[in-house]
């Protein structure tokens, strides 16, 4: 293969380009009609009541932590196997990040490890959990809901990897990731390697009207002009006119532009086809690596894995990574455990704290997984991996 094969890549069609060009010719570059249209279509797709478009997934996490009341000293639990933004959002608000280990069967935050951490502290010590649908494997949010309710915690689902993913609860009910039925809030990213590309972009989903209204204000500086939300006029205040608005709390400019929303919304129209293509690619990898020295995670019946990533685990991961680069295959590592990042080590986290996460990191490698990966490219990737491993 002459062209490098990345682990993830966006797919932009002529329709996508036309949608963005239309915005450029129109009157609104930023808060135009595409924002609301994208929010409505996305909420529809996910199956939740409300969606709030924001500048990126990290901004979405930050605003969620603000809306959930994270402040100095608030303690929040997340997984070490995630992109660091899942933890950083707590720090932006002055909160303290705690980690628990992963389940080696799924590479997701292990509920037993969270339960054990909770049991070591009095009730009220922790405020919330940020579970992550890592690689696209949906967290059993029903189990986390039950645990959270026992301990009075909120749940913020990082669904950046899992739009369209779903799990089946013990009653047989399917829940789409971020559908608002279990976690208070969920977030998505529209970075080009994710399922839907908007350049940069993010979305918050919820079924909670109060959180929704608060998030709308927070993404635009903390300003509102909605009649029902305004304070009473003070004595002697000049009469309020059409210009009137209030800065009610300290928010941010975390808005999405209309150009990005148009691109995201155009991509969303093809999301089902792109989702199925990811499933097909995963199935082909699954079949190729079954009964070999290559470890894979295959979800059981009832789990609809969204396959943002396709991760294999091998003993000589560094050797395989280097070998694949010589073949122009840009496999990647997801993730270096967050608790081992120098920034988090200063808080006392250290090697050995989470053995399952650390063992996973030592062996994991993400192979190319994106809807436009061709069958020939995938065959080449599979053959190269097998050649190195000797399978
Ligand atoms: C991509 C990603 C984010 C951050 O999203 P951005 O849009 O890049 O800010 C957060 N969490 C996870 C798990 C991600 O993969």
GROMACS .gro file of C-alpha atoms and ligand atoms in nm:
model
  406
    1UNK     CA    1   0.000   0.000   0.000
    2UNK     CA    2   0.151   0.332  -0.103
    3UNK     CA    3  -0.075   0.554   0.102
    4UNK     CA    4  -0.050   0.521   0.480
    5UNK     CA    5  -0.361   0.364   0.634
    6UNK     CA    6  -0.455   0.560   0.947
    7UNK     CA    7  -0.642   0.405   1.243
    8UNK     CA    8  -0.934   0.642   1.185
    9UNK     CA    9  -1.038   0.887   0.917
   10UNK     CA   10  -1.335   1.109   0.835
   11UNK     CA   11  -1.541   1.066   0.521
   12UNK     CA   12  -1.653   1.391   0.357
   13UNK     CA   13  -1.896   1.374   0.064
   14UNK     CA   14  -1.999   1.634  -0.195
   15UNK     CA   15  -2.325   1.675  -0.001
   16UNK     CA   16  -2.126   1.759   0.313
   17UNK     CA   17  -1.925   2.019   0.122
   18UNK     CA   18  -2.239   2.170  -0.032
   19UNK     CA   19  -2.400   2.194   0.313
   20UNK     CA   20  -2.104   2.391   0.450
   21UNK     CA   21  -2.078   2.610   0.137
   22UNK     CA   22  -2.447   2.700   0.174
   23UNK     CA   23  -2.381   2.833   0.522
   24UNK     CA   24  -2.087   3.039   0.396
   25UNK     CA   25  -2.314   3.204   0.138
   26UNK     CA   26  -2.587   3.273   0.393
   27UNK     CA   27  -2.625   3.535   0.666
   28UNK     CA   28  -2.527   3.328   0.975
   29UNK     CA   29  -2.180   3.185   1.027
   30UNK     CA   30  -2.235   3.108   1.389
   31UNK     CA   31  -2.574   3.089   1.566
   32UNK     CA   32  -2.786   3.004   1.261
   33UNK     CA   33  -3.056   2.750   1.187
   34UNK     CA   34  -2.822   2.450   1.156
   35UNK     CA   35  -2.742   2.444   1.528
   36UNK     CA   36  -3.101   2.373   1.629
   37UNK     CA   37  -3.154   2.137   1.334
   38UNK     CA   38  -2.844   1.938   1.430
   39UNK     CA   39  -2.949   1.926   1.796
   40UNK     CA   40  -3.299   1.803   1.708
   41UNK     CA   41  -3.173   1.541   1.460
   42UNK     CA   42  -2.906   1.420   1.703
   43UNK     CA   43  -3.151   1.391   1.994
   44UNK     CA   44  -3.377   1.195   1.761
   45UNK     CA   45  -3.096   0.961   1.662
   46UNK     CA   46  -2.986   0.898   2.020
   47UNK     CA   47  -3.341   0.879   2.155
   48UNK     CA   48  -3.313   1.148   2.424
   49UNK     CA   49  -3.524   1.458   2.492
   50UNK     CA   50  -3.262   1.733   2.475
   51UNK     CA   51  -2.931   1.793   2.300
   52UNK     CA   52  -2.695   2.089   2.339
   53UNK     CA   53  -2.433   2.147   2.067
   54UNK     CA   54  -2.099   2.278   2.191
   55UNK     CA   55  -1.750   2.359   2.062
   56UNK     CA   56  -1.597   2.013   2.124
   57UNK     CA   57  -1.626   1.704   2.342
   58UNK     CA   58  -1.397   1.846   2.608
   59UNK     CA   59  -1.612   2.160   2.638
   60UNK     CA   60  -1.913   1.929   2.669
   61UNK     CA   61  -1.748   1.748   2.961
   62UNK     CA   62  -1.650   2.076   3.125
   63UNK     CA   63  -2.001   2.223   3.104
   64UNK     CA   64  -2.153   1.897   3.234
   65UNK     CA   65  -1.926   1.907   3.539
   66UNK     CA   66  -2.030   2.269   3.599
   67UNK     CA   67  -2.400   2.186   3.563
   68UNK     CA   68  -2.360   1.889   3.799
   69UNK     CA   69  -2.208   2.120   4.059
   70UNK     CA   70  -1.847   2.000   4.056
   71UNK     CA   71  -1.641   2.250   4.253
   72UNK     CA   72  -1.331   2.264   4.473
   73UNK     CA   73  -1.296   1.933   4.652
   74UNK     CA   74  -1.578   1.748   4.470
   75UNK     CA   75  -1.465   1.387   4.427
   76UNK     CA   76  -1.542   1.207   4.101
   77UNK     CA   77  -1.451   0.854   3.984
   78UNK     CA   78  -1.351   0.759   3.629
   79UNK     CA   79  -1.157   0.497   3.435
   80UNK     CA   80  -0.783   0.512   3.365
   81UNK     CA   81  -0.837   0.372   3.012
   82UNK     CA   82  -0.982   0.677   2.840
   83UNK     CA   83  -0.879   0.999   2.675
   84UNK     CA   84  -0.759   1.230   2.952
   85UNK     CA   85  -1.046   1.478   2.894
   86UNK     CA   86  -1.281   1.238   3.082
   87UNK     CA   87  -1.077   1.319   3.395
   88UNK     CA   88  -0.958   1.672   3.316
   89UNK     CA   89  -1.314   1.808   3.314
   90UNK     CA   90  -1.332   1.748   3.690
   91UNK     CA   91  -1.004   1.935   3.740
   92UNK     CA   92  -1.129   2.235   3.537
   93UNK     CA   93  -1.388   2.282   3.813
   94UNK     CA   94  -1.139   2.225   4.095
   95UNK     CA   95  -1.264   1.873   4.174
   96UNK     CA   96  -1.055   1.570   4.263
   97UNK     CA   97  -1.024   1.276   4.023
   98UNK     CA   98  -1.027   0.920   4.155
   99UNK     CA   99  -0.973   0.616   3.939
  100UNK     CA  100  -1.089   0.256   3.967
  101UNK     CA  101  -0.959  -0.041   3.767
  102UNK     CA  102  -1.099  -0.180   3.443
  103UNK     CA  103  -1.261  -0.516   3.375
  104UNK     CA  104  -1.016  -0.707   3.152
  105UNK     CA  105  -1.310  -0.876   2.974
  106UNK     CA  106  -1.443  -0.546   2.838
  107UNK     CA  107  -1.167  -0.288   2.908
  108UNK     CA  108  -1.442  -0.074   3.066
  109UNK     CA  109  -1.449   0.073   3.416
  110UNK     CA  110  -1.516  -0.229   3.641
  111UNK     CA  111  -1.822  -0.177   3.857
  112UNK     CA  112  -1.676  -0.405   4.127
  113UNK     CA  113  -1.366  -0.190   4.145
  114UNK     CA  114  -1.585   0.121   4.180
  115UNK     CA  115  -1.793  -0.051   4.448
  116UNK     CA  116  -1.479  -0.139   4.642
  117UNK     CA  117  -1.355   0.220   4.624
  118UNK     CA  118  -1.693   0.350   4.743
  119UNK     CA  119  -1.694   0.103   5.034
  120UNK     CA  120  -1.367   0.244   5.168
  121UNK     CA  121  -1.516   0.587   5.227
  122UNK     CA  122  -1.819   0.727   5.408
  123UNK     CA  123  -2.137   0.801   5.214
  124UNK     CA  124  -2.120   1.148   5.060
  125UNK     CA  125  -1.743   1.129   5.006
  126UNK     CA  126  -1.787   1.096   4.630
  127UNK     CA  127  -2.030   1.295   4.413
  128UNK     CA  128  -2.031   1.126   4.074
  129UNK     CA  129  -1.894   0.878   3.824
  130UNK     CA  130  -1.781   0.934   3.463
  131UNK     CA  131  -1.814   0.594   3.290
  132UNK     CA  132  -1.672   0.578   2.937
  133UNK     CA  133  -1.806   0.362   2.651
  134UNK     CA  134  -1.445   0.288   2.563
  135UNK     CA  135  -1.379   0.187   2.199
  136UNK     CA  136  -1.757   0.190   2.147
  137UNK     CA  137  -1.841  -0.091   2.392
  138UNK     CA  138  -2.145   0.036   2.584
  139UNK     CA  139  -2.113   0.052   2.963
  140UNK     CA  140  -2.389  -0.134   3.151
  141UNK     CA  141  -2.539   0.194   3.263
  142UNK     CA  142  -2.830   0.018   3.437
  143UNK     CA  143  -2.586  -0.145   3.679
  144UNK     CA  144  -2.407   0.186   3.733
  145UNK     CA  145  -2.742   0.362   3.788
  146UNK     CA  146  -2.827   0.118   4.065
  147UNK     CA  147  -2.488   0.166   4.231
  148UNK     CA  148  -2.508   0.545   4.190
  149UNK     CA  149  -2.854   0.555   4.348
  150UNK     CA  150  -2.732   0.352   4.645
  151UNK     CA  151  -2.460   0.609   4.705
  152UNK     CA  152  -2.635   0.929   4.596
  153UNK     CA  153  -2.408   0.984   4.295
  154UNK     CA  154  -2.469   1.135   3.952
  155UNK     CA  155  -2.355   0.970   3.627
  156UNK     CA  156  -2.193   1.151   3.336
  157UNK     CA  157  -2.153   0.912   3.042
  158UNK     CA  158  -1.861   0.981   2.811
  159UNK     CA  159  -2.013   0.843   2.489
  160UNK     CA  160  -1.755   0.992   2.251
  161UNK     CA  161  -1.682   0.644   2.115
  162UNK     CA  162  -2.035   0.510   2.108
  163UNK     CA  163  -2.299   0.704   1.913
  164UNK     CA  164  -2.547   0.439   1.801
  165UNK     CA  165  -2.417   0.178   2.047
  166UNK     CA  166  -2.663   0.009   2.285
  167UNK     CA  167  -2.684  -0.249   2.560
  168UNK     CA  168  -2.968  -0.466   2.689
  169UNK     CA  169  -3.054  -0.442   3.058
  170UNK     CA  170  -3.160  -0.742   3.271
  171UNK     CA  171  -3.528  -0.676   3.181
  172UNK     CA  172  -3.447  -0.708   2.813
  173UNK     CA  173  -3.481  -0.336   2.739
  174UNK     CA  174  -3.230  -0.188   2.492
  175UNK     CA  175  -3.069   0.144   2.591
  176UNK     CA  176  -2.879   0.353   2.340
  177UNK     CA  177  -2.564   0.513   2.474
  178UNK     CA  178  -2.645   0.861   2.600
  179UNK     CA  179  -3.023   0.821   2.561
  180UNK     CA  180  -3.089   1.003   2.890
  181UNK     CA  181  -3.274   0.709   3.047
  182UNK     CA  182  -3.000   0.619   3.299
  183UNK     CA  183  -2.716   0.871   3.321
  184UNK     CA  184  -2.807   1.233   3.401
  185UNK     CA  185  -2.590   1.358   3.117
  186UNK     CA  186  -2.391   1.214   2.827
  187UNK     CA  187  -2.144   1.372   2.588
  188UNK     CA  188  -2.026   1.313   2.232
  189UNK     CA  189  -1.740   1.447   2.017
  190UNK     CA  190  -1.737   1.537   1.647
  191UNK     CA  191  -1.359   1.532   1.611
  192UNK     CA  192  -1.278   1.386   1.265
  193UNK     CA  193  -1.165   1.045   1.399
  194UNK     CA  194  -1.502   0.996   1.573
  195UNK     CA  195  -1.820   0.862   1.408
  196UNK     CA  196  -1.949   1.202   1.296
  197UNK     CA  197  -1.705   1.473   1.187
  198UNK     CA  198  -1.776   1.845   1.229
  199UNK     CA  199  -1.412   1.961   1.234
  200UNK     CA  200  -1.434   2.026   1.604
  201UNK     CA  201  -1.763   1.982   1.781
  202UNK     CA  202  -1.946   1.821   2.069
  203UNK     CA  203  -2.294   1.742   2.196
  204UNK     CA  204  -2.449   1.697   2.539
  205UNK     CA  205  -2.760   1.480   2.569
  206UNK     CA  206  -3.005   1.459   2.859
  207UNK     CA  207  -3.369   1.402   2.954
  208UNK     CA  208  -3.346   1.655   3.240
  209UNK     CA  209  -3.506   1.987   3.150
  210UNK     CA  210  -3.341   2.185   3.430
  211UNK     CA  211  -2.993   2.064   3.336
  212UNK     CA  212  -3.073   2.134   2.970
  213UNK     CA  213  -3.170   2.496   3.036
  214UNK     CA  214  -2.867   2.548   3.257
  215UNK     CA  215  -2.633   2.407   2.988
  216UNK     CA  216  -2.779   2.640   2.721
  217UNK     CA  217  -2.685   2.935   2.941
  218UNK     CA  218  -2.340   2.801   3.036
  219UNK     CA  219  -2.234   2.751   2.673
  220UNK     CA  220  -2.294   3.117   2.599
  221UNK     CA  221  -2.109   3.294   2.885
  222UNK     CA  222  -2.384   3.236   3.145
  223UNK     CA  223  -2.600   3.493   2.965
  224UNK     CA  224  -2.977   3.466   2.920
  225UNK     CA  225  -3.251   3.687   2.777
  226UNK     CA  226  -3.536   3.441   2.834
  227UNK     CA  227  -3.824   3.619   3.013
  228UNK     CA  228  -3.884   3.337   3.263
  229UNK     CA  229  -3.518   3.332   3.371
  230UNK     CA  230  -3.463   3.704   3.435
  231UNK     CA  231  -3.435   3.872   3.775
  232UNK     CA  232  -3.687   4.129   3.900
  233UNK     CA  233  -3.601   4.488   3.803
  234UNK     CA  234  -3.428   4.681   4.083
  235UNK     CA  235  -3.565   5.008   4.217
  236UNK     CA  236  -3.496   5.289   3.970
  237UNK     CA  237  -3.375   5.057   3.689
  238UNK     CA  238  -3.420   5.212   3.342
  239UNK     CA  239  -3.702   5.039   3.155
  240UNK     CA  240  -3.588   4.712   2.991
  241UNK     CA  241  -3.610   4.690   2.611
  242UNK     CA  242  -3.539   4.438   2.339
  243UNK     CA  243  -3.167   4.456   2.412
  244UNK     CA  244  -3.201   4.333   2.765
  245UNK     CA  245  -3.007   4.028   2.883
  246UNK     CA  246  -2.838   3.918   3.203
  247UNK     CA  247  -2.506   3.757   3.287
  248UNK     CA  248  -2.629   3.528   3.562
  249UNK     CA  249  -2.321   3.318   3.628
  250UNK     CA  250  -1.973   3.270   3.487
  251UNK     CA  251  -2.002   3.061   3.171
  252UNK     CA  252  -1.790   3.025   2.858
  253UNK     CA  253  -1.809   3.077   2.486
  254UNK     CA  254  -1.840   2.709   2.401
  255UNK     CA  255  -2.079   2.750   2.105
  256UNK     CA  256  -2.057   2.547   1.786
  257UNK     CA  257  -2.058   2.741   1.458
  258UNK     CA  258  -2.335   2.700   1.201
  259UNK     CA  259  -2.074   2.575   0.949
  260UNK     CA  260  -1.976   2.293   1.184
  261UNK     CA  261  -2.338   2.213   1.264
  262UNK     CA  262  -2.420   2.193   0.891
  263UNK     CA  263  -2.131   1.949   0.840
  264UNK     CA  264  -2.224   1.742   1.145
  265UNK     CA  265  -2.589   1.730   1.046
  266UNK     CA  266  -2.504   1.631   0.689
  267UNK     CA  267  -2.285   1.348   0.823
  268UNK     CA  268  -2.563   1.243   1.059
  269UNK     CA  269  -2.784   1.166   0.756
  270UNK     CA  270  -2.546   0.878   0.669
  271UNK     CA  271  -2.478   0.760   1.022
  272UNK     CA  272  -2.666   0.428   0.995
  273UNK     CA  273  -2.470   0.320   0.689
  274UNK     CA  274  -2.141   0.422   0.850
  275UNK     CA  275  -2.236   0.236   1.169
  276UNK     CA  276  -2.312  -0.086   0.976
  277UNK     CA  277  -1.986  -0.059   0.786
  278UNK     CA  278  -1.798  -0.041   1.118
  279UNK     CA  279  -1.980  -0.357   1.229
  280UNK     CA  280  -1.881  -0.535   0.908
  281UNK     CA  281  -1.515  -0.440   0.947
  282UNK     CA  282  -1.519  -0.558   1.309
  283UNK     CA  283  -1.675  -0.890   1.213
  284UNK     CA  284  -1.406  -0.950   0.955
  285UNK     CA  285  -1.130  -0.876   1.210
  286UNK     CA  286  -1.308  -1.096   1.467
  287UNK     CA  287  -1.316  -1.388   1.224
  288UNK     CA  288  -0.956  -1.337   1.118
  289UNK     CA  289  -0.817  -1.327   1.474
  290UNK     CA  290  -1.036  -1.594   1.638
  291UNK     CA  291  -0.832  -1.880   1.792
  292UNK     CA  292  -0.497  -1.706   1.748
  293UNK     CA  293  -0.231  -1.549   1.970
  294UNK     CA  294  -0.412  -1.220   1.913
  295UNK     CA  295  -0.658  -1.136   2.193
  296UNK     CA  296  -0.977  -0.957   2.098
  297UNK     CA  297  -1.286  -0.845   2.287
  298UNK     CA  298  -1.606  -0.981   2.133
  299UNK     CA  299  -1.922  -0.849   2.299
  300UNK     CA  300  -2.197  -1.095   2.393
  301UNK     CA  301  -2.550  -1.100   2.243
  302UNK     CA  302  -2.752  -0.794   2.336
  303UNK     CA  303  -2.458  -0.555   2.313
  304UNK     CA  304  -2.439  -0.331   2.008
  305UNK     CA  305  -2.074  -0.222   1.998
  306UNK     CA  306  -2.022   0.106   1.812
  307UNK     CA  307  -1.660   0.028   1.716
  308UNK     CA  308  -1.499   0.368   1.726
  309UNK     CA  309  -1.184   0.159   1.773
  310UNK     CA  310  -1.091  -0.198   1.695
  311UNK     CA  311  -0.839  -0.299   1.959
  312UNK     CA  312  -0.630  -0.615   1.963
  313UNK     CA  313  -0.401  -0.725   2.247
  314UNK     CA  314  -0.066  -0.891   2.180
  315UNK     CA  315   0.244  -0.964   2.388
  316UNK     CA  316   0.493  -0.779   2.167
  317UNK     CA  317   0.284  -0.468   2.112
  318UNK     CA  318   0.583  -0.236   2.053
  319UNK     CA  319   0.724  -0.481   1.797
  320UNK     CA  320   0.391  -0.502   1.615
  321UNK     CA  321   0.339  -0.124   1.620
  322UNK     CA  322   0.684  -0.068   1.465
  323UNK     CA  323   0.639  -0.349   1.214
  324UNK     CA  324   0.302  -0.213   1.097
  325UNK     CA  325   0.458   0.134   1.046
  326UNK     CA  326   0.710  -0.023   0.808
  327UNK     CA  327   0.403  -0.151   0.621
  328UNK     CA  328   0.244   0.195   0.616
  329UNK     CA  329  -0.023   0.088   0.864
  330UNK     CA  330  -0.065   0.359   1.126
  331UNK     CA  331  -0.198   0.154   1.418
  332UNK     CA  332  -0.230   0.350   1.742
  333UNK     CA  333  -0.235   0.295   2.118
  334UNK     CA  334  -0.550   0.378   2.316
  335UNK     CA  335  -0.475   0.468   2.585
  336UNK     CA  336  -0.177   0.535   2.806
  337UNK     CA  337  -0.353   0.506   3.147
  338UNK     CA  338  -0.457   0.852   3.265
  339UNK     CA  339  -0.340   0.791   3.624
  340UNK     CA  340   0.017   0.741   3.493
  341UNK     CA  341   0.029   1.077   3.316
  342UNK     CA  342   0.278   1.308   3.491
  343UNK     CA  343  -0.002   1.557   3.556
  344UNK     CA  344  -0.200   1.296   3.755
  345UNK     CA  345   0.104   1.136   3.919
  346UNK     CA  346   0.158   1.461   4.109
  347UNK     CA  347  -0.164   1.377   4.298
  348UNK     CA  348  -0.013   1.050   4.420
  349UNK     CA  349  -0.131   0.801   4.154
  350UNK     CA  350   0.145   0.560   4.063
  351UNK     CA  351   0.238   0.251   3.861
  352UNK     CA  352   0.080  -0.059   4.015
  353UNK     CA  353  -0.238   0.121   4.128
  354UNK     CA  354  -0.456  -0.038   3.857
  355UNK     CA  355  -0.300  -0.365   3.738
  356UNK     CA  356  -0.571  -0.453   3.484
  357UNK     CA  357  -0.550  -0.112   3.318
  358UNK     CA  358  -0.173  -0.125   3.313
  359UNK     CA  359  -0.167  -0.477   3.168
  360UNK     CA  360  -0.416  -0.367   2.903
  361UNK     CA  361  -0.202  -0.068   2.812
  362UNK     CA  362   0.105  -0.291   2.778
  363UNK     CA  363  -0.069  -0.508   2.516
  364UNK     CA  364  -0.327  -0.297   2.329
  365UNK     CA  365  -0.312  -0.173   1.971
  366UNK     CA  366  -0.591  -0.010   1.768
  367UNK     CA  367  -0.607  -0.130   1.407
  368UNK     CA  368  -0.752   0.078   1.122
  369UNK     CA  369  -1.129   0.116   1.171
  370UNK     CA  370  -1.324   0.366   0.963
  371UNK     CA  371  -1.614   0.327   0.719
  372UNK     CA  372  -1.412   0.392   0.402
  373UNK     CA  373  -1.147   0.131   0.484
  374UNK     CA  374  -1.159  -0.094   0.178
  375UNK     CA  375  -1.175  -0.472   0.191
  376UNK     CA  376  -0.835  -0.488   0.020
  377UNK     CA  377  -0.683  -0.254   0.278
  378UNK     CA  378  -0.831  -0.456   0.561
  379UNK     CA  379  -0.699  -0.783   0.414
  380UNK     CA  380  -0.356  -0.623   0.396
  381UNK     CA  381  -0.380  -0.513   0.762
  382UNK     CA  382  -0.492  -0.861   0.872
  383UNK     CA  383  -0.218  -1.035   0.673
  384UNK     CA  384   0.046  -0.800   0.813
  385UNK     CA  385  -0.066  -0.850   1.174
  386UNK     CA  386  -0.073  -1.228   1.129
  387UNK     CA  387   0.266  -1.229   0.963
  388UNK     CA  388   0.423  -1.051   1.260
  389UNK     CA  389   0.247  -1.256   1.527
  390UNK     CA  390   0.308  -1.579   1.336
  391UNK     CA  391  -0.062  -1.670   1.351
  392LIG     C1  392  -1.239   1.250   2.170
  392LIG     C2  393  -1.270   1.227   2.312
  392LIG     C3  394  -1.296   1.331   2.403
  392LIG     C4  395  -1.278   1.475   2.370
  392LIG     O1  396  -1.342   1.518   2.258
  392LIG     P1  397  -1.288   1.647   2.177
  392LIG     O2  398  -1.401   1.679   2.085
  392LIG     O3  399  -1.163   1.605   2.107
  392LIG     O4  400  -1.263   1.755   2.277
  392LIG     C5  401  -1.335   1.297   2.531
  392LIG     N1  402  -1.346   1.170   2.571
  392LIG     C6  403  -1.318   1.068   2.488
  392LIG     C7  404  -1.332   0.928   2.539
  392LIG     C8  405  -1.278   1.093   2.357
  392LIG     O5  406  -1.247   0.991   2.276
   0.00000   0.00000   0.00000
